[in-house]
Coordinates of C-alpha atoms in Angstrom, one line a residue:
Chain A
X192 CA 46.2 -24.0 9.9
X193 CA 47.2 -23.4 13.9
X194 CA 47.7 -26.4 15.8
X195 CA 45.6 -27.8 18.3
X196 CA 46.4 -26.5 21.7
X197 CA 47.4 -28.5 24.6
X198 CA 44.2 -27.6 26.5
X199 CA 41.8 -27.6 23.2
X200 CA 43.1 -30.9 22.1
X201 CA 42.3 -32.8 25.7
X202 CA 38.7 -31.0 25.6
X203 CA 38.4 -32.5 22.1
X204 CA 39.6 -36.2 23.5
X205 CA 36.7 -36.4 26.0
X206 CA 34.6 -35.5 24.0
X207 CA 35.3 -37.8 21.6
X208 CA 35.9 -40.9 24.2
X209 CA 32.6 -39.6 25.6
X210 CA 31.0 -39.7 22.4
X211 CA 32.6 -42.9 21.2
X212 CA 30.8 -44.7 24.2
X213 CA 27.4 -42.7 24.3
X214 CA 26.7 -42.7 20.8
X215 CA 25.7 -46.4 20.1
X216 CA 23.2 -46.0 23.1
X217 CA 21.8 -42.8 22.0
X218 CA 21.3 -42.5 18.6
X219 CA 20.6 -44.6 15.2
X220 CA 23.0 -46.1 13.6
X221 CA 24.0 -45.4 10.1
X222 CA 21.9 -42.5 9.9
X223 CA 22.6 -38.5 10.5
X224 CA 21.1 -35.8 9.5
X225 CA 22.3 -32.6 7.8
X226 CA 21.1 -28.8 7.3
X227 CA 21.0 -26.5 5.3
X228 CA 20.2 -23.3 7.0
X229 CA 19.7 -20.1 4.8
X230 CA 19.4 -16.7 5.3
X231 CA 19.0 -13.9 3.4
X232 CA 20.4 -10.5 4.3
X233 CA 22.0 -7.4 2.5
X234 CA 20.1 -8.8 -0.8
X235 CA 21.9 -12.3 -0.8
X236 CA 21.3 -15.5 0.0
X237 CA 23.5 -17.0 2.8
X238 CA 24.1 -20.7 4.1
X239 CA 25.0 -20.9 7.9
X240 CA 28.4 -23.0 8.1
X241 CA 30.4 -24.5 11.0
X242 CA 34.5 -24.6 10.6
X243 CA 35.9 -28.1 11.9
X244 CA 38.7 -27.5 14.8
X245 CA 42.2 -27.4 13.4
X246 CA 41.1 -26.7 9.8
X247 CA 40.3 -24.4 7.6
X248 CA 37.7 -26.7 6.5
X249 CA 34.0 -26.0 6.6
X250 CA 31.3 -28.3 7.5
X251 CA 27.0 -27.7 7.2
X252 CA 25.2 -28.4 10.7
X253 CA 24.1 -31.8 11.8
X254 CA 23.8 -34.3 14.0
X255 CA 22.1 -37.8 15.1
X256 CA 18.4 -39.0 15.3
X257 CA 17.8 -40.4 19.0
X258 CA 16.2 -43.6 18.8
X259 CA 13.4 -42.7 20.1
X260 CA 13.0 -39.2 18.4
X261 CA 10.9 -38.6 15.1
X262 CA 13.0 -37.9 12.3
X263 CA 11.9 -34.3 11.6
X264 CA 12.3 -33.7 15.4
X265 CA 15.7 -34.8 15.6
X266 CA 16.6 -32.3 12.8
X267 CA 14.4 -29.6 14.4
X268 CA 16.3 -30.2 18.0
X269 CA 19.5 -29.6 16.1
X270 CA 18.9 -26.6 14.3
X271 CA 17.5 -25.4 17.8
X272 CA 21.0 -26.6 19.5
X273 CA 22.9 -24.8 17.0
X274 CA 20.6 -21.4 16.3
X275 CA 19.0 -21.0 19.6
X276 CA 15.4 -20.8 17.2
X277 CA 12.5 -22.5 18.0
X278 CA 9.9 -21.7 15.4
X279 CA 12.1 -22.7 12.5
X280 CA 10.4 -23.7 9.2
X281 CA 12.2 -26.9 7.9
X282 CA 11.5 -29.1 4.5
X283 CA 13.2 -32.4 4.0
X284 CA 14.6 -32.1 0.5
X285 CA 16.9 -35.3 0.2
X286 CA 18.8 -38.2 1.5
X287 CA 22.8 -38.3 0.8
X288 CA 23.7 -42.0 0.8
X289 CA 26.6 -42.8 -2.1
X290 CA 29.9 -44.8 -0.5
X291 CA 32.3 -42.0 -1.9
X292 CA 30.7 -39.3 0.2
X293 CA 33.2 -40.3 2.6
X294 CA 36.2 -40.9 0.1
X295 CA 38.0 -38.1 1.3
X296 CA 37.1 -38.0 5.7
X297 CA 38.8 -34.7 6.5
X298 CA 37.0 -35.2 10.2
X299 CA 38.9 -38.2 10.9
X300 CA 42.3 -37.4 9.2
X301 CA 42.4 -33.8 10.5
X302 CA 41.8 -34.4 14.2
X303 CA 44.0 -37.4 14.0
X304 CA 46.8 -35.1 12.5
X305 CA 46.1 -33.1 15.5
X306 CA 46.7 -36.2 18.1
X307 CA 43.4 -37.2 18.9
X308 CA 42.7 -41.1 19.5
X309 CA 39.9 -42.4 18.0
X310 CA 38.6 -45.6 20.1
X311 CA 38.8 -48.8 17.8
X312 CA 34.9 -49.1 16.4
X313 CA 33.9 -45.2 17.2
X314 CA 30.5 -44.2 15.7
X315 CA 32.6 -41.8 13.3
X316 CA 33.8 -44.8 11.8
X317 CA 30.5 -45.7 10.2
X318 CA 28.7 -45.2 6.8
X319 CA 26.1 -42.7 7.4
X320 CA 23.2 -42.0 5.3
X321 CA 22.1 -38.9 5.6
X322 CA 18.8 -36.7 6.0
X323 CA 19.3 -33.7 4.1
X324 CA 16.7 -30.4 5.6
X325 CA 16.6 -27.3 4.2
X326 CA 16.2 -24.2 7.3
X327 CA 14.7 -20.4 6.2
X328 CA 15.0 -18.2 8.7
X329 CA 15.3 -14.3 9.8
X330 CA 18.5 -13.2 9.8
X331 CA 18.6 -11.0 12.2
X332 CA 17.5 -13.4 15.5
X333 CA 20.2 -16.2 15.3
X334 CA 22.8 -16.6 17.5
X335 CA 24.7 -19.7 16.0
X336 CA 26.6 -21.8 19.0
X337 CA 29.9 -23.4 18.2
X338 CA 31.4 -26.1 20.5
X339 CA 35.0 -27.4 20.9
X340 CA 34.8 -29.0 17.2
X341 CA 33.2 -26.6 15.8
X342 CA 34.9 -23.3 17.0
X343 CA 33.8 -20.6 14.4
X344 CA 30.2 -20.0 12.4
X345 CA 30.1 -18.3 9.4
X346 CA 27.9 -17.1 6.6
X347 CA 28.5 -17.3 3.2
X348 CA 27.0 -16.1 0.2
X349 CA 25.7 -19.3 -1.3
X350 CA 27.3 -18.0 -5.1
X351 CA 30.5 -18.4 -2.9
X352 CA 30.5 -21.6 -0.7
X353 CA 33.9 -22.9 -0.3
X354 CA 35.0 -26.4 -0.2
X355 CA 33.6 -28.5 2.1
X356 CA 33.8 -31.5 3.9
X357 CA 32.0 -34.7 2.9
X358 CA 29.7 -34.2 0.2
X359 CA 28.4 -30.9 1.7
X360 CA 28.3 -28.9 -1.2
X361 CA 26.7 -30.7 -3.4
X362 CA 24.3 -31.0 -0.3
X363 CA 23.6 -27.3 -0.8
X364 CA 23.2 -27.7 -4.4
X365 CA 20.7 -29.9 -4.0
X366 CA 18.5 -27.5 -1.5
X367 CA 18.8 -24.2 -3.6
X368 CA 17.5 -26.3 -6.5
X369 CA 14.6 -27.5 -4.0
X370 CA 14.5 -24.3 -2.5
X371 CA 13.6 -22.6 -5.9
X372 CA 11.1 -25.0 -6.7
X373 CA 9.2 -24.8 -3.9
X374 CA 9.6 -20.9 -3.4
X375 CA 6.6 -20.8 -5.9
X376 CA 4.5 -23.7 -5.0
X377 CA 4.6 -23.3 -1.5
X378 CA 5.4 -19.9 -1.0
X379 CA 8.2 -20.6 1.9
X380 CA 9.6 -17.5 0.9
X381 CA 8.0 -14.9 2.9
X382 CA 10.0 -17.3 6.3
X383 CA 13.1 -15.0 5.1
X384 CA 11.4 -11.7 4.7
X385 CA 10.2 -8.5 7.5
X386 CA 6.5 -9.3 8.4
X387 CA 5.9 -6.2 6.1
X388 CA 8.0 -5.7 2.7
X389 CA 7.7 -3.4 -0.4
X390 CA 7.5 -5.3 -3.8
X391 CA 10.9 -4.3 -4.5
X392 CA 12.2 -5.8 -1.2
X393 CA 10.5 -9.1 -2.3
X394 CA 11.5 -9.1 -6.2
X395 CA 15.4 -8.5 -4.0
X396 CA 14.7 -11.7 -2.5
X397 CA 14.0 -13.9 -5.7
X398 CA 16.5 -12.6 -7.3
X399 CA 18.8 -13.7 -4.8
X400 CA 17.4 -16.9 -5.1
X401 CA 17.2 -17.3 -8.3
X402 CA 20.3 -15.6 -9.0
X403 CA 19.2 -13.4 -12.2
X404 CA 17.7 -10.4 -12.6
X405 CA 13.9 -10.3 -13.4
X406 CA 11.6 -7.8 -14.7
X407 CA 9.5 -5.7 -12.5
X408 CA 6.1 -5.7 -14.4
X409 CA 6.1 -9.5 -15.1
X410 CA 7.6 -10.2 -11.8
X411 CA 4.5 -8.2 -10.1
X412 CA 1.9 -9.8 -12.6
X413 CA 3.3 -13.4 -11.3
X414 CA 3.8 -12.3 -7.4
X415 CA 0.1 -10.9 -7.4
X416 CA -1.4 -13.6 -9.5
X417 CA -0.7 -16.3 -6.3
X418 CA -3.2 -13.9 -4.3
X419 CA -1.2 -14.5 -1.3
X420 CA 0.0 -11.4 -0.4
X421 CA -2.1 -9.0 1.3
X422 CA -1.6 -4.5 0.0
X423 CA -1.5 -2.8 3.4
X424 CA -3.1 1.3 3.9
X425 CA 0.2 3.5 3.0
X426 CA 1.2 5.4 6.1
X427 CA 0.9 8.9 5.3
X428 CA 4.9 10.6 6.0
X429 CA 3.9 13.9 4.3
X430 CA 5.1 12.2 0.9
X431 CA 2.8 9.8 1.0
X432 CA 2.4 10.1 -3.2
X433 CA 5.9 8.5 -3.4
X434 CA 5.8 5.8 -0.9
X435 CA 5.9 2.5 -2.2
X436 CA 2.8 0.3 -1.0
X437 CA 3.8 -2.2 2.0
X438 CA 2.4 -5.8 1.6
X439 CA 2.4 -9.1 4.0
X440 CA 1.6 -12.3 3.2
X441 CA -2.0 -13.6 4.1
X442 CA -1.3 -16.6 6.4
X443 CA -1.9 -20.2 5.2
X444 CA -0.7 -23.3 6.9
X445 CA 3.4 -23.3 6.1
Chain B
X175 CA -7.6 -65.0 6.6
X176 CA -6.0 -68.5 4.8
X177 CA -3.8 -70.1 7.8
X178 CA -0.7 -70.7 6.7
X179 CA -0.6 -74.1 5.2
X180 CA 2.7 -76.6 7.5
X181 CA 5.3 -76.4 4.3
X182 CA 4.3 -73.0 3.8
X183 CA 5.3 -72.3 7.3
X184 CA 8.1 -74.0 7.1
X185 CA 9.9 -72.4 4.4
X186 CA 8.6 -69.0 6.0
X187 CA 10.6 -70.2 9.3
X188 CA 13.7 -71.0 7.1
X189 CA 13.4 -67.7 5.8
X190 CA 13.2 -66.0 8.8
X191 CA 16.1 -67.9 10.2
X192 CA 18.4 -67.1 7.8
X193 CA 17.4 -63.4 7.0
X194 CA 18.3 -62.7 11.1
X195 CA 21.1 -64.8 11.4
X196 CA 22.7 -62.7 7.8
X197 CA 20.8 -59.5 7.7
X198 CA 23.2 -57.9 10.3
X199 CA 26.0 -58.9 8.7
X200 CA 25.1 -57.5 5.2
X201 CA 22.8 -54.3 5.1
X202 CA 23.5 -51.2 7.2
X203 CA 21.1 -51.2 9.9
X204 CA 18.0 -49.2 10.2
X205 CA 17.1 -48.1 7.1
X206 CA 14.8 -49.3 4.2
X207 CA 14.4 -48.6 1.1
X208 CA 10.3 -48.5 0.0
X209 CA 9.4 -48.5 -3.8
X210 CA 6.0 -46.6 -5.4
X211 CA 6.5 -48.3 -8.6
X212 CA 4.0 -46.0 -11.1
X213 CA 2.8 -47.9 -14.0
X214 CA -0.1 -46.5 -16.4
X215 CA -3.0 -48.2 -18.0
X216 CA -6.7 -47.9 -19.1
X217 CA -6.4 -44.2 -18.6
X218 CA -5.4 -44.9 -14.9
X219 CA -2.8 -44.5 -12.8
X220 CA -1.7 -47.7 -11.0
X221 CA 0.5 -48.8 -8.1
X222 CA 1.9 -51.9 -7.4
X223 CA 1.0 -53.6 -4.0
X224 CA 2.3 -57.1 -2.4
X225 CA 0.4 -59.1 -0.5
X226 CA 2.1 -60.1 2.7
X227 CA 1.5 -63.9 3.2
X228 CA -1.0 -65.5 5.4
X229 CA -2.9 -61.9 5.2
X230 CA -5.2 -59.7 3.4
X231 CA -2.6 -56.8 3.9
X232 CA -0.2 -54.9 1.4
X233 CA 2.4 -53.8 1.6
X234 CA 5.0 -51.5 -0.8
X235 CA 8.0 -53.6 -2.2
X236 CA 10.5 -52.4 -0.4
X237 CA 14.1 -53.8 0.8
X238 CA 17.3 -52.9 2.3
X239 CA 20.7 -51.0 1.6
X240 CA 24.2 -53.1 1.1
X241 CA 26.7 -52.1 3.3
X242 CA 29.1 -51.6 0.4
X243 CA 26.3 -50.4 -1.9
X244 CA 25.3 -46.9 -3.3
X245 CA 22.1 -45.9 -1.2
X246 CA 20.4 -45.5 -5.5
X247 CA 22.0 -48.7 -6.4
X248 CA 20.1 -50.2 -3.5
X249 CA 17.0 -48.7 -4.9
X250 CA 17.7 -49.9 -8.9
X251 CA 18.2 -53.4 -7.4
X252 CA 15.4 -53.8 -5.1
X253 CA 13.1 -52.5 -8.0
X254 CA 14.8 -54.7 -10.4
X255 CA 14.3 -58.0 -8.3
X256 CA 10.9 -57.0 -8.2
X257 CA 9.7 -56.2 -11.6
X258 CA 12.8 -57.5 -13.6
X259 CA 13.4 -54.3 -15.5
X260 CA 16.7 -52.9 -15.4
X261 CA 15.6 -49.5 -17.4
X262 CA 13.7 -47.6 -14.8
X263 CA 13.0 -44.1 -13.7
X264 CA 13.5 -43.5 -10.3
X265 CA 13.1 -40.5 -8.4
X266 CA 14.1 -40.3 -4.4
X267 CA 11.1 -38.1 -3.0
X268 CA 10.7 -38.6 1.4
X269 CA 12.4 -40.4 3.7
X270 CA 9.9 -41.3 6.4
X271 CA 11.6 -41.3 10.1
X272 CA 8.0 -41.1 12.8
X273 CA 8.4 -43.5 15.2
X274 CA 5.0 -44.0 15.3
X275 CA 5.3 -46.0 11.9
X276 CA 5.2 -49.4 13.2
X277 CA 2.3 -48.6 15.7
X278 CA 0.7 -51.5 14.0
X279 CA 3.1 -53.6 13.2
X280 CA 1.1 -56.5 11.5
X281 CA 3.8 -57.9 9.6
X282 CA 5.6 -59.4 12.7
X283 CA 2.3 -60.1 14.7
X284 CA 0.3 -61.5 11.6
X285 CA 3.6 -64.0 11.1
X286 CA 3.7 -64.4 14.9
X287 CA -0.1 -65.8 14.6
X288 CA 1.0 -68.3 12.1
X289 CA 3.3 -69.9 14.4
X290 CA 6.7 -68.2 12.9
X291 CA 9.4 -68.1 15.5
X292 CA 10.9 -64.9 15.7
X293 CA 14.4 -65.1 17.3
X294 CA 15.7 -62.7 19.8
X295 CA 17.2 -59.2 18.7
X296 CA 16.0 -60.3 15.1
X297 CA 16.5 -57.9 12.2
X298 CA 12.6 -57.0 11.8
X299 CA 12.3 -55.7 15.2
X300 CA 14.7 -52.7 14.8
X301 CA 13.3 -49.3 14.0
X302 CA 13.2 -48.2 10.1
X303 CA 13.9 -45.1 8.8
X304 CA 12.9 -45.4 5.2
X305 CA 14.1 -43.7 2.3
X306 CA 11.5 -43.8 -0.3
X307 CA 11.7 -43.7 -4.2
X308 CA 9.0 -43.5 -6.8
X309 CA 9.4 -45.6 -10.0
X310 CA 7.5 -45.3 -13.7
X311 CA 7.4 -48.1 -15.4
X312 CA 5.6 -49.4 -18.7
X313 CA 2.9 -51.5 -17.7
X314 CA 3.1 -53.8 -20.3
X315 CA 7.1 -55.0 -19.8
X316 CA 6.7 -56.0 -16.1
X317 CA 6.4 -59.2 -14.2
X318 CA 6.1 -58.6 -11.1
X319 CA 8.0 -61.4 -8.9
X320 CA 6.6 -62.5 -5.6
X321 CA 8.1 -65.0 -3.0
X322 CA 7.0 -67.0 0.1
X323 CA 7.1 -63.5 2.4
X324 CA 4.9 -61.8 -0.2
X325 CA 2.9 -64.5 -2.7
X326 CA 0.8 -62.4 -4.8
X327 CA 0.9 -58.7 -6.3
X328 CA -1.8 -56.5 -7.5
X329 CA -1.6 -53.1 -9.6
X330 CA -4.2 -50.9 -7.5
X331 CA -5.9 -47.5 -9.3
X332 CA -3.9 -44.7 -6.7
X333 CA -7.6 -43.6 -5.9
X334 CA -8.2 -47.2 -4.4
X335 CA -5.5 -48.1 -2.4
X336 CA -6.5 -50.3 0.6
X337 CA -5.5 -50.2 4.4
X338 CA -1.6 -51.1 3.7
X339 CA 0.9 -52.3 6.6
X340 CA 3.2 -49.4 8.1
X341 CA 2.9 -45.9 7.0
X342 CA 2.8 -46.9 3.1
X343 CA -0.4 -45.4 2.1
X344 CA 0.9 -41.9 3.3
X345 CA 4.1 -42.7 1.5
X346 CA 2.2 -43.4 -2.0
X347 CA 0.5 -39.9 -1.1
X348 CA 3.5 -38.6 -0.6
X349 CA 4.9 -40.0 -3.8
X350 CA 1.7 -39.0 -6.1
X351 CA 2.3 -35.3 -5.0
X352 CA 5.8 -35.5 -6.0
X353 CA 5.4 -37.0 -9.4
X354 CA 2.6 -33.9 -9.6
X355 CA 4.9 -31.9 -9.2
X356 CA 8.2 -33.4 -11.4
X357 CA 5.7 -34.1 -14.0
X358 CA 6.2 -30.6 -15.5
X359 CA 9.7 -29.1 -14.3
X360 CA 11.7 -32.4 -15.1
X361 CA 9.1 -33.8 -17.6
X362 CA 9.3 -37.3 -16.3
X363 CA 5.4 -38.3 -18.0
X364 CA 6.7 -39.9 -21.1
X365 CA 7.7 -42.8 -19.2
X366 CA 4.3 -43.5 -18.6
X367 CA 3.9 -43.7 -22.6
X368 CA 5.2 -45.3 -25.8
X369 CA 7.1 -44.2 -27.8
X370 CA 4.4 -41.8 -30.0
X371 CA 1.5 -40.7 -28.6
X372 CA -1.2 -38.0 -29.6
X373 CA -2.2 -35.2 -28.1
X374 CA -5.8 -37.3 -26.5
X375 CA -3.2 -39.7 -24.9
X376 CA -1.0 -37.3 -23.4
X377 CA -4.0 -35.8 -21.9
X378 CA -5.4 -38.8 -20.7
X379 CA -2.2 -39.1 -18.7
X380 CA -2.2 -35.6 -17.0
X381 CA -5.6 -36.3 -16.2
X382 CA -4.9 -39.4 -14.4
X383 CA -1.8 -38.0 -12.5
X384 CA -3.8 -34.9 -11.8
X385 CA -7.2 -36.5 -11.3
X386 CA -9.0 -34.5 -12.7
X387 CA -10.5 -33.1 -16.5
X388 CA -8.5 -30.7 -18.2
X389 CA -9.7 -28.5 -20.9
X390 CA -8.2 -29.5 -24.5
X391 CA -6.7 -26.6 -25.6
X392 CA -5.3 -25.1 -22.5
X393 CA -3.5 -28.3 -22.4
X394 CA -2.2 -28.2 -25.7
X395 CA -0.9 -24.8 -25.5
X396 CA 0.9 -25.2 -22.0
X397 CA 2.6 -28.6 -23.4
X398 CA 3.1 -27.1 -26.6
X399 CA 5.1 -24.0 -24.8
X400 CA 7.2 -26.3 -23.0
X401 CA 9.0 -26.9 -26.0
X402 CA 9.6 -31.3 -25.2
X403 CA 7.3 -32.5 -28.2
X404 CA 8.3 -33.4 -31.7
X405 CA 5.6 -33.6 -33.8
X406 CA 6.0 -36.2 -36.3
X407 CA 4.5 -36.3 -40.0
X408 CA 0.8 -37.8 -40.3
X409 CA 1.2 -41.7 -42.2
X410 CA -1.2 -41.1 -44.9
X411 CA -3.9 -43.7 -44.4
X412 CA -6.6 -42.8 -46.8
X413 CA -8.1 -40.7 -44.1
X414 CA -5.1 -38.4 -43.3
X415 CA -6.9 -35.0 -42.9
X416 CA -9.2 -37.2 -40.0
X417 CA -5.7 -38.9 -38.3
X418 CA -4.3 -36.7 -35.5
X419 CA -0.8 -35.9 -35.3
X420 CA 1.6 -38.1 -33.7
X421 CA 4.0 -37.0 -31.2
X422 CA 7.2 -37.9 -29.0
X423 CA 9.4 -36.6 -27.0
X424 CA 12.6 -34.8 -27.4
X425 CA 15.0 -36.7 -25.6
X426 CA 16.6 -34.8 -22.8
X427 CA 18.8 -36.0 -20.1
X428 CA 16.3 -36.8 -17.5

């Protein structure tokens, strides 16, 4: 763990002692909200995580509703701070709101090992209840921003998600189970797929979700049974015989 | 519309005064808790309402979060006050954050009409975000408990919910399509029952969720495949070969 620079660690003070008298204006109390942003890529499943100055410690992406901001556009302006997306498809899968969550407040302790004054009263100081919201999107078009507290983004496997801060993990527990049950009932899947796929490129992406193998014949049985997906004309490539038929999903209104 | 008879108003007045003076002092600000309590009977699905006093309005029972208090706890209390059942189900399904939920917000102008004093900066003016849990309960065991804020409480068929203050009716829409959905993966019906049930009954109760008629014996085989039902011996009764089975559920951890 490197120590805070001299430089770094006078950024990170105004922006707290900014923060620490903007916040109460700004934003509801008590409340933040929390997502979880996957991605799928090289046939996993990956979960976008920010690494808290100073630590080693990683942390999911969040923020604070403005009090006069809808809930699900206060979680939809973050994800756009912090992927630079604006047509993200988000589902509100819980609220976090047990005392312990904050037993063990690495934020605090960590930047105060570091130097860093907190103002007597600061918003971080508060219980916060959280709004938990699940993110799918492609891969391929974010550009994840990090800011002086947040100086490194990273994406991990989500068979392979590290400790983290606050009750974070469970957090993502909690959306790959909602994740899985609505993959099926509300067909979100296709958000993390090419406009055009093979059946095999979809059947990668359950099993990445799912994490188990399934079989090809019942898996296409199921799949085609929803009658949303929509068999494109092959392209003939001279082998046309061999070429695995291209589907897309018909559009409906998620 | 009763006006609100002079002691009535007075102990409303009291109410209010201490709620605003304390509130602040012992729940975390801005956030709710609103309760679909499920309850089933007469092949129907009901939903407890509470009228809000001096009004023909209801409303959800609904309360607020400790500050030192588990954001579930909050929930198992509020519904316990209300019903006096310490044995419930609860689910957490939305948490409903538009500002646009207090548009109408009859519950401070109806009491405003009756001559109730607000103070200044009280507690009811702030914006809620609510988190919102579904309950199932047994009919038979509850007694509902009402107060001077809320005198009288009425189980309502879900097909027949009236105009309700805030945003509840969405939320019980919100709450039926969750319980639609739980009903199969976690299994949380039996609730709704006794103990032993037949077959008919357990139909009856998918039908009411579900609104809607299901055919008999594709409802027996997909509840038979789920592998939750014990089927218990037939009590001879002189009539045994005419008695159906009796069933119950395997107890599982939900």
């Amino acid at each position: 763990m490197s120590t805070v620079s001299k430089t770094n660690q006078k950024q990170l003070q105004a922006g707290i002692d900014e923060f620490a008298v903007n916040a109460y204006e700004t934003y509801l109390p008590a409340l933040s909200v929390d997502t979880v942003i996957f991605g799928f890529h090289n046939n996993t499943l990956k979960v976008l995580l920010l690494r808290l100055v100073d630590t080693p410690y990683f942390v999911l992406p969040g923020g604070y509703i403005q009090k006069k901001e809808d809930l699900d556009d206060a979680a939809l302006r973050i994800l756009q701070e912090r992927t630079g997306l604006t047509n993200i498809y988000l589902e509100q899968f819980y609220t976090s709101g047990k005392t312990s969550r904050y037993k063990e407040d690495l934020f605090q302790e960590t930047l105060k090992k570091s130097g860093v004054q907190f103002p007597a009263n600061n918003w971080f100081e508060q219980r916060f209840v959280s709004v938990c919201y699940y993110a799918l999107i492609d891969y391929t078009l974010v550009d994840p921003q990090t800011d002086p507290f947040f100086p490194e983004f990273k994406w991990v496997d989500v068979s392979k998600v590290p400790k983290l801060i606050f009750d974070h993990k469970m957090i993502i527990e909690k959306g790959l189970e909602r994740l899985r049950a609505d993959l099926d009932q509300k067909l979100v899947g296709f958000r993390l797929m090419n406009e055009t796929f093979t059946m095999a490129d979809l059947q990668k992406l359950y099993e990445a979700i799912f994490d188990k193998k399934l079989v090809r014949t019942n898996f296409q049985r199921k799949v085609l049974s929803l009658n949303v997906l929509e068999r494109l004309e092959k392209q003939y490539n001279g082998k046309a015989h061999k070429a695995p038929y291209l589907y897309k999903f018909i559009k409906h209104k998620h």
